[in-house]
XYZ file of C-alpha atoms in Angstrom:
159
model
C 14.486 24.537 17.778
C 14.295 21.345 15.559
C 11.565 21.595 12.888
C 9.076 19.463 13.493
C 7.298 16.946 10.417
C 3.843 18.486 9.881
C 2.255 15.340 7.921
C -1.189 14.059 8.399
C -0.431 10.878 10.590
C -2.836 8.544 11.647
C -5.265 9.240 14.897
C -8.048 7.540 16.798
C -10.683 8.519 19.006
C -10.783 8.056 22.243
C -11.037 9.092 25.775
C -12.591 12.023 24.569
C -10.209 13.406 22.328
C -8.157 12.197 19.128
C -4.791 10.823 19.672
C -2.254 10.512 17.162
C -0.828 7.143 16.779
C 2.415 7.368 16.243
C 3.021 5.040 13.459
C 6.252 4.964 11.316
C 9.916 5.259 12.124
C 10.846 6.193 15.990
C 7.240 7.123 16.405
C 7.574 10.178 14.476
C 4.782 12.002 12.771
C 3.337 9.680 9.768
C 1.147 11.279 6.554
C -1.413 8.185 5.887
C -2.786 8.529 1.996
C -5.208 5.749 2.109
C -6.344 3.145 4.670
C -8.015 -0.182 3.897
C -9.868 -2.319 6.770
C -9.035 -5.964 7.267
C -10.563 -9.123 7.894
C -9.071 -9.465 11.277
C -10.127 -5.653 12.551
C -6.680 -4.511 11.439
C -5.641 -1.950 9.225
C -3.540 -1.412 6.138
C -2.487 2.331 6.427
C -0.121 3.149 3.393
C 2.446 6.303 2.672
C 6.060 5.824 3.129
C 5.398 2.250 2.677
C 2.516 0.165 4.165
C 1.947 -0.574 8.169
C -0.434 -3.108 9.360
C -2.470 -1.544 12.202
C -4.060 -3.682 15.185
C -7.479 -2.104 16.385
C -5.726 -0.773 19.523
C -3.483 0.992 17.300
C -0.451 -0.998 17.946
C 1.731 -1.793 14.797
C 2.165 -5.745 13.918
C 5.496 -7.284 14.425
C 7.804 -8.539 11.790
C 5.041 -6.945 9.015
C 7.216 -7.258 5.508
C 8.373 -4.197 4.682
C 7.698 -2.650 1.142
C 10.915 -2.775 -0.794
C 9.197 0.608 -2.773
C 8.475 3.390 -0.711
C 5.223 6.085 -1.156
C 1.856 4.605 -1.236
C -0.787 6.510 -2.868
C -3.716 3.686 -2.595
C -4.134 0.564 -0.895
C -6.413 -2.531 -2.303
C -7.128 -5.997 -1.923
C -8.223 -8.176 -4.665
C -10.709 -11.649 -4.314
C -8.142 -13.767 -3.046
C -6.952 -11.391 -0.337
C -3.630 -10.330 -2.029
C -2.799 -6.713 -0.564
C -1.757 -4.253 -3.369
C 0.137 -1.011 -3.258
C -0.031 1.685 -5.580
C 2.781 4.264 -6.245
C 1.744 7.598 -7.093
C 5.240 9.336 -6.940
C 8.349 8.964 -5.353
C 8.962 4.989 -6.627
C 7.804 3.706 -9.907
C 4.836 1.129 -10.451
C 2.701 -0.606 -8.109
C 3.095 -3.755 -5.827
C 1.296 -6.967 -4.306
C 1.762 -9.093 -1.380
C 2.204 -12.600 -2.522
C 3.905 -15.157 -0.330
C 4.511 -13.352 2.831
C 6.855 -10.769 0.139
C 5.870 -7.784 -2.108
C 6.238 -8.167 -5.657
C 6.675 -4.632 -7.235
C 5.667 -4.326 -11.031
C 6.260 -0.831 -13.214
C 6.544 0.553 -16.796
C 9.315 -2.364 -17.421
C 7.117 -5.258 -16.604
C 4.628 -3.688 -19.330
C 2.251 -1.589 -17.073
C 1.177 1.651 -19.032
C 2.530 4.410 -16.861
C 4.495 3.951 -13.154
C 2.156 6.659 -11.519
C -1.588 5.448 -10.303
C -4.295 6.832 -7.902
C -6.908 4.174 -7.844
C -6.930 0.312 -8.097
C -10.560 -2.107 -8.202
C -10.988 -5.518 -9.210
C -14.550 -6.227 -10.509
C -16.331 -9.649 -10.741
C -14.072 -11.255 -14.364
C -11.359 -11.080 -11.987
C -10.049 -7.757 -14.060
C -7.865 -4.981 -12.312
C -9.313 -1.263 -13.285
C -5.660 1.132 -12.694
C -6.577 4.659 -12.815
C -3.298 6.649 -13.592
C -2.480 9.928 -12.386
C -2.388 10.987 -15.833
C -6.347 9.932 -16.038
C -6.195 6.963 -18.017
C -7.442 4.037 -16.842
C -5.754 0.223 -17.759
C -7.736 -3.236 -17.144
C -5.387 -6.337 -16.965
C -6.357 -9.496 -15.977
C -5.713 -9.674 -12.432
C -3.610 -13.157 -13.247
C -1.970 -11.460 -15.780
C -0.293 -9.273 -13.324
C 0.347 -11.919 -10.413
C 2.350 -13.574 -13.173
C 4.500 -10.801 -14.318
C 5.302 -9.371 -10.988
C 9.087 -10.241 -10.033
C 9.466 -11.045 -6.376
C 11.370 -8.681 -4.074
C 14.112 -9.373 -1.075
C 13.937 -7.034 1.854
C 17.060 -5.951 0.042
C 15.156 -4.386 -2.812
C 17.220 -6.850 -5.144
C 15.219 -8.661 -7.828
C 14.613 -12.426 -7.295
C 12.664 -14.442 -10.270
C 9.227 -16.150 -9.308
């Protein structure tokens, strides 16, 4: 027998019972690490990447695709930019700008490539907490500017 993926995928209620969703690749078992709601009653549900999630539970088409993969933390700043943090597995963290993700890391001058937590308070300042513990503030324009846009390639294209 085929071994099955035993990850923590994403379920909802209903009917009586929970169901799991089936988001991610061929409907296969998907580990969510954070969720963040949405404006519209949608989701952001990030892990091996970051799926948009209708209230029924249906994925939405033609959502960009992160060019980095695991997503430890999801936020969204006061403009509505959707941010991505990478705890292991890909370097750095990255923002939706554009209908694109722009990924920053260690070589765009962020302190470490490894965070947990990401809030933006009212000076328009992002708080990182590292997985390390330490905790960076950058001015939230600061980092727009410095992040590098990226193809659905992966390749790096200047803003």
């Amino acid at each position: 027998e085929r071994a099955r993926y035993s990850g923590m995928p994403l379920h909802r209620w209903r009917h009586g019972r929970w169901r799991d969703l089936g988001i991610g690749a061929s409907g296969s078992a998907w580990t969510v690490w954070d969720i963040l709601p949405l404006e519209d009653g949608a989701l952001l549900a990030g892990n091996g990447g970051v799926r948009r999630v209708h209230a029924d539970g249906s994925e939405v088409d033609g959502f960009p695709a992160l060019a980095q993969g695991w997503v430890d933390g999801l936020a969204i700043d006061g403009d509505g930019h959707w941010w991505a943090l990478h705890g292991h597995g890909n370097p750095g963290l990255s923002v939706h700008v554009d209908g694109r993700w722009r990924t920053l890391s260690t070589r765009s001058g962020l302190l470490v490539d490894s965070w947990r937590a990401l809030a933006f308070d009212a000076d328009d300042r992002a708080w990182l907490l590292a997985a390390d513990g330490r905790v960076a503030i950058y001015p939230r324009g600061e980092l727009l500017a410095r992040a590098p846009g990226q193809g659905p390639s992966g390749q790096v294209l200047l803003p």
